[in-house]
Coordinates of C-alpha atoms in Angstrom, one line a residue:
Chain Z
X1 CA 59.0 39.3 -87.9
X2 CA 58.2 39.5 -84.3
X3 CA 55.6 39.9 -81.7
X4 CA 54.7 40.8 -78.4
X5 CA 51.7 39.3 -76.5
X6 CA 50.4 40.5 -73.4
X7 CA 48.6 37.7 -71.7
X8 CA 46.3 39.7 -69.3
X9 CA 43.7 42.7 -70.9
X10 CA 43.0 43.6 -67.5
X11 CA 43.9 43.3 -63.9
X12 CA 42.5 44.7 -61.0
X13 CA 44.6 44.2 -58.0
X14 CA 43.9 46.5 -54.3
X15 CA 46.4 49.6 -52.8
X16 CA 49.7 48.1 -51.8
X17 CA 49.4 44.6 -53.3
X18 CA 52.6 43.2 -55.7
X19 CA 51.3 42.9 -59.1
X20 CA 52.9 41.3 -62.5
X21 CA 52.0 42.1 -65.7
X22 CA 53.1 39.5 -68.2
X23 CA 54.8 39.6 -71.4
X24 CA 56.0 36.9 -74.1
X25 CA 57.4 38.0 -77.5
X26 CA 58.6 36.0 -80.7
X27 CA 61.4 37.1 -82.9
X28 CA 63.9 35.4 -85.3
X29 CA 66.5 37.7 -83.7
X30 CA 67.9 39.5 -81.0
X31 CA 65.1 42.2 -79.8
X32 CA 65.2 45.3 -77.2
X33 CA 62.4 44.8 -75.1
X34 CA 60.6 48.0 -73.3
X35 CA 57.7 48.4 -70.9
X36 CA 55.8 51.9 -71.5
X37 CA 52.9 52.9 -69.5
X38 CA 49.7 55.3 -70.9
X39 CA 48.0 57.1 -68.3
X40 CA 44.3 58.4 -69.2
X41 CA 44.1 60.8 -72.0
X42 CA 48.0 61.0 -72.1
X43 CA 51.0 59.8 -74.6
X44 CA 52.9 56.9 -73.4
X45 CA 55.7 57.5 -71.1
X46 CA 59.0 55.1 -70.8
X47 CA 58.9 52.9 -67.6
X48 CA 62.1 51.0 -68.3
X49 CA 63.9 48.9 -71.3
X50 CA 66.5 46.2 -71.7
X51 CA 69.2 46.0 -74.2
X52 CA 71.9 44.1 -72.7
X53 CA 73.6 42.8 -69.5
X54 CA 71.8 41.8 -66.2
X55 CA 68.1 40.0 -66.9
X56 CA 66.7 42.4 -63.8
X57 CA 66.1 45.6 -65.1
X58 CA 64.8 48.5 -63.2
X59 CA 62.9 51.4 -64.0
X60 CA 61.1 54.5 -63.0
X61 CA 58.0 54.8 -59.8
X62 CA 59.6 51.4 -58.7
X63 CA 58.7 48.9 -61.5
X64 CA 61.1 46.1 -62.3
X65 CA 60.8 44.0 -65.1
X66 CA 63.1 40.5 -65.8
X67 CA 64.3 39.1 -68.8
X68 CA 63.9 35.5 -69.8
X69 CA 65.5 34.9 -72.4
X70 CA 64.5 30.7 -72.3
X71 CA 60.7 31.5 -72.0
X72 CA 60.7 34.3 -74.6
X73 CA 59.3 36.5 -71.2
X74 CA 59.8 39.9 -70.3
X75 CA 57.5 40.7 -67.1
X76 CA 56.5 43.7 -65.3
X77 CA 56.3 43.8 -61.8
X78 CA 55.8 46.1 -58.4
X79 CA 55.9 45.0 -55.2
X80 CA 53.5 47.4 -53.6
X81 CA 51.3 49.4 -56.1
X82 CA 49.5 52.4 -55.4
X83 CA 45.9 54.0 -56.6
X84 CA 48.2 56.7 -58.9
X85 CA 49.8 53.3 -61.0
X86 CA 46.6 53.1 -62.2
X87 CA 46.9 53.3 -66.3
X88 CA 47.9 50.7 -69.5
X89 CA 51.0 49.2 -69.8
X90 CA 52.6 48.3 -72.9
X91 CA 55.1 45.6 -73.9
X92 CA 57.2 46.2 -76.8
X93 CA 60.0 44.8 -78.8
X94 CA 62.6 46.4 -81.1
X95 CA 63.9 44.1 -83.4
X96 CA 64.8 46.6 -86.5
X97 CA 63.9 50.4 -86.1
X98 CA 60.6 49.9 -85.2
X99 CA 58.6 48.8 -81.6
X100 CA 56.2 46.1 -81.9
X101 CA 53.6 46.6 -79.0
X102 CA 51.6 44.1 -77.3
X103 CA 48.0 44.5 -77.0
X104 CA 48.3 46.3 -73.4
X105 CA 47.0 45.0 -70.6
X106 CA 44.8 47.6 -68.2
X107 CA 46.3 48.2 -64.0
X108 CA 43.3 48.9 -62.2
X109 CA 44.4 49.6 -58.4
X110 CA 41.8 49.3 -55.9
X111 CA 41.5 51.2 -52.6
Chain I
X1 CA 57.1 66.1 -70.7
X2 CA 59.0 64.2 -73.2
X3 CA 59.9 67.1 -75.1
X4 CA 57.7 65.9 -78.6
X5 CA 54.6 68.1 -79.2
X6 CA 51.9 67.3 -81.6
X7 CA 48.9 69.5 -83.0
X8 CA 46.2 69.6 -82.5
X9 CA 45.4 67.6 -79.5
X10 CA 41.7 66.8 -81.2
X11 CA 40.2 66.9 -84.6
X12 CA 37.1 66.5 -85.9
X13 CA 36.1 66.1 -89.2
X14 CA 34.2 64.0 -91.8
X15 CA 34.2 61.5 -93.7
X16 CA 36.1 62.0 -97.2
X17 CA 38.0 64.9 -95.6
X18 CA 41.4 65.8 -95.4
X19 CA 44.0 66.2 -92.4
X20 CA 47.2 66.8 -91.1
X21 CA 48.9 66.3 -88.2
X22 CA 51.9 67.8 -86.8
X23 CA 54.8 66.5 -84.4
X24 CA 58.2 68.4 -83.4
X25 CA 60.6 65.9 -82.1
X26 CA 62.9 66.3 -79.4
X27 CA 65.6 68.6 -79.8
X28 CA 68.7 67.2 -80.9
X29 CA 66.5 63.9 -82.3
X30 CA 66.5 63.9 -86.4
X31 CA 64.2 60.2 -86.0
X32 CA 60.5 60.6 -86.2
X33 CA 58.1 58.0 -86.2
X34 CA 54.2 58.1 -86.3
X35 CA 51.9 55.5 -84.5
X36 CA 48.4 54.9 -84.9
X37 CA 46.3 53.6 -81.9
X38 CA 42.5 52.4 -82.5
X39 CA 40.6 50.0 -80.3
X40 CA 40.5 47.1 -82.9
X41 CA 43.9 47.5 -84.0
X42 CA 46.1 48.2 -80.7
X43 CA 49.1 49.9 -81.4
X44 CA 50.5 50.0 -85.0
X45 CA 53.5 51.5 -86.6
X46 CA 52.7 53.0 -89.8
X47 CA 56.3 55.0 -90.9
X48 CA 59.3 56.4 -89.8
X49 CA 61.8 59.5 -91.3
X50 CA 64.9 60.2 -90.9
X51 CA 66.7 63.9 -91.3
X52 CA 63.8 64.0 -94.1
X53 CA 63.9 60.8 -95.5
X54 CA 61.6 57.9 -95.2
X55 CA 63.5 55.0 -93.7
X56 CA 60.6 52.8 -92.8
X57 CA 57.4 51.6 -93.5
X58 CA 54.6 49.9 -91.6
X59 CA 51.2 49.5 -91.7
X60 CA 50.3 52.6 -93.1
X61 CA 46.9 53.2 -96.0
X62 CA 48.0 54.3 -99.5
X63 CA 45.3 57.5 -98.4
X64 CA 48.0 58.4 -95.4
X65 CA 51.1 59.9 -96.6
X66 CA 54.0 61.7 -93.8
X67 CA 56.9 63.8 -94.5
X68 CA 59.8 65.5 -92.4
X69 CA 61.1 69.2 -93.1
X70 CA 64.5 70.5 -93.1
X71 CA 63.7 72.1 -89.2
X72 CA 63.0 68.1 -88.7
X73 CA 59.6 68.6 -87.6
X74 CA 56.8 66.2 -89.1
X75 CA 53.3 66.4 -91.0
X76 CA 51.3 63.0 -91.3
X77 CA 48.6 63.5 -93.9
X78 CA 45.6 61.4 -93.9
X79 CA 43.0 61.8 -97.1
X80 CA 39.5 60.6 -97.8
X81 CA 39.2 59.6 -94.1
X82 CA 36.7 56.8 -93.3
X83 CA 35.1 56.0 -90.0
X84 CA 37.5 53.6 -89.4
X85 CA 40.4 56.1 -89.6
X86 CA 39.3 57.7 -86.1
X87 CA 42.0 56.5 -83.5
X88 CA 44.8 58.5 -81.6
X89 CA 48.0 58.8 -83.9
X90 CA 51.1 59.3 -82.0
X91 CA 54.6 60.5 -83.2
X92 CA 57.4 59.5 -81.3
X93 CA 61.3 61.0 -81.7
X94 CA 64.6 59.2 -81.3
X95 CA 68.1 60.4 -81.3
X96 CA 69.1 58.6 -84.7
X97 CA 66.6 56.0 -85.5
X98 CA 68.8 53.1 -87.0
X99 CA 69.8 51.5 -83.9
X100 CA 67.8 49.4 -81.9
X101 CA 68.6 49.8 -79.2
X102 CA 67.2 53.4 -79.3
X103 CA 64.6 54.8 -76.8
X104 CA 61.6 56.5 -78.6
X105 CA 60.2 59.2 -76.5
X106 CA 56.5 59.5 -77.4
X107 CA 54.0 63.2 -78.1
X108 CA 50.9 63.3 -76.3
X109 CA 49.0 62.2 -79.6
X110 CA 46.5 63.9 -81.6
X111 CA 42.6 62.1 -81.1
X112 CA 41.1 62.1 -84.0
X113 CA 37.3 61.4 -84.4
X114 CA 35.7 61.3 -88.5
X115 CA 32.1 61.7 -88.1

């Protein structure tokens, strides 16, 4: 069985600060790991994924994430965010047909 | 757009009722898979079909049932609902759905609220 666990609910951060959203998972084999992201009253939309090959992986409105395969970590990060990134993000895992998701963990940018 | 649609965007209803909820995958995808969302619960995976047969089973109520037609679109059924059943239930689409390494591509999601 695995797991995802996102270690922040919330955080606020202000207009063009870097932000990281973390994410550790637990699985008794290999796993797929994705970052999707909810905006209000909307479906959730793919931000990136990694299945193989380099740990940095990058993804759509300038999100990167970076796999650690050692710490079990898969984190989300932007250097500069902006009032639109504004949403939930969601770790998951795909270890057998179907995504695990973490709890989500709520981007509030500040002006 | 990810190219899933589900109907209706809303329901209301009440308790003990009867629903059903619809989702037309991506073309081209014959994977569907439905997700429920609640504020206790987070996000859940409760079952999956492939070209019309079940292939996997999560965390889905004896009262919820799903199936998936020959024209590959998708009904999720819930019965006797309870207060607790009011959530937003997703269905998601993926090319094949036995590899994972597959990208699911998520509907908008149907909000469902049992008075």
């Amino acid at each position: 069985a695995q797991s995802v666990t996102q270690l922040d609910s919330q955080v606020p951060v202000f207009e063009e600060a870097p932000v990281e959203l973390r994410c550790n998972y637990s699985s008794s084999v290999s796993v797929y790991l994705f970052w999707y992201v909810q905006y209000p009253n909307q479906g959730l939309q793919l931000l990136l994924k990694y299945l193989s090959g380099s740990t940095l992986v990058k993804g759509i409105n300038g999100f990167e994430a970076e796999f650690n395969k050692s710490q079990t970590s898969f984190h989300l990060r932007k250097p500069s965010v902006h009032i639109s990134d504004t949403a939930e993000y969601f770790c998951a895992v795909n270890a057998g047909n179907m995504l695990t998701f973490g709890g989500g963990t709520r981007l509030m940018v500040k002006p | 757009d990810s190219g899933v649609t589900q109907t209706p965007k809303h329901l209301i209803t009440a308790t003990g009722q009867r629903v059903t909820l619809r989702c037309s995958p991506r073309s081209g995808d014959l994977s569907v898979y439905w997700y429920q969302q609640s504020l206790d619960q987070g996000l859940q995976f409760l079952i999956q079909y492939y070209n019309g047969e079940e292939r996997a089973k999560g965390n889905i109520l004896e009262r919820f049932s799903a199936q998936q037609f020959p024209d590959l679109h998708s009904e999720l059924n819930l019965s006797s609902l309870e207060l607790g059943d009011s959530a937003l239930y997703f269905c998601a689409s993926s090319v094949k759905g036995f590899g994972i390494q597959e990208t699911q591509y998520f509907g908008p999601g149907t909000r469902l609220l049992v008075l």
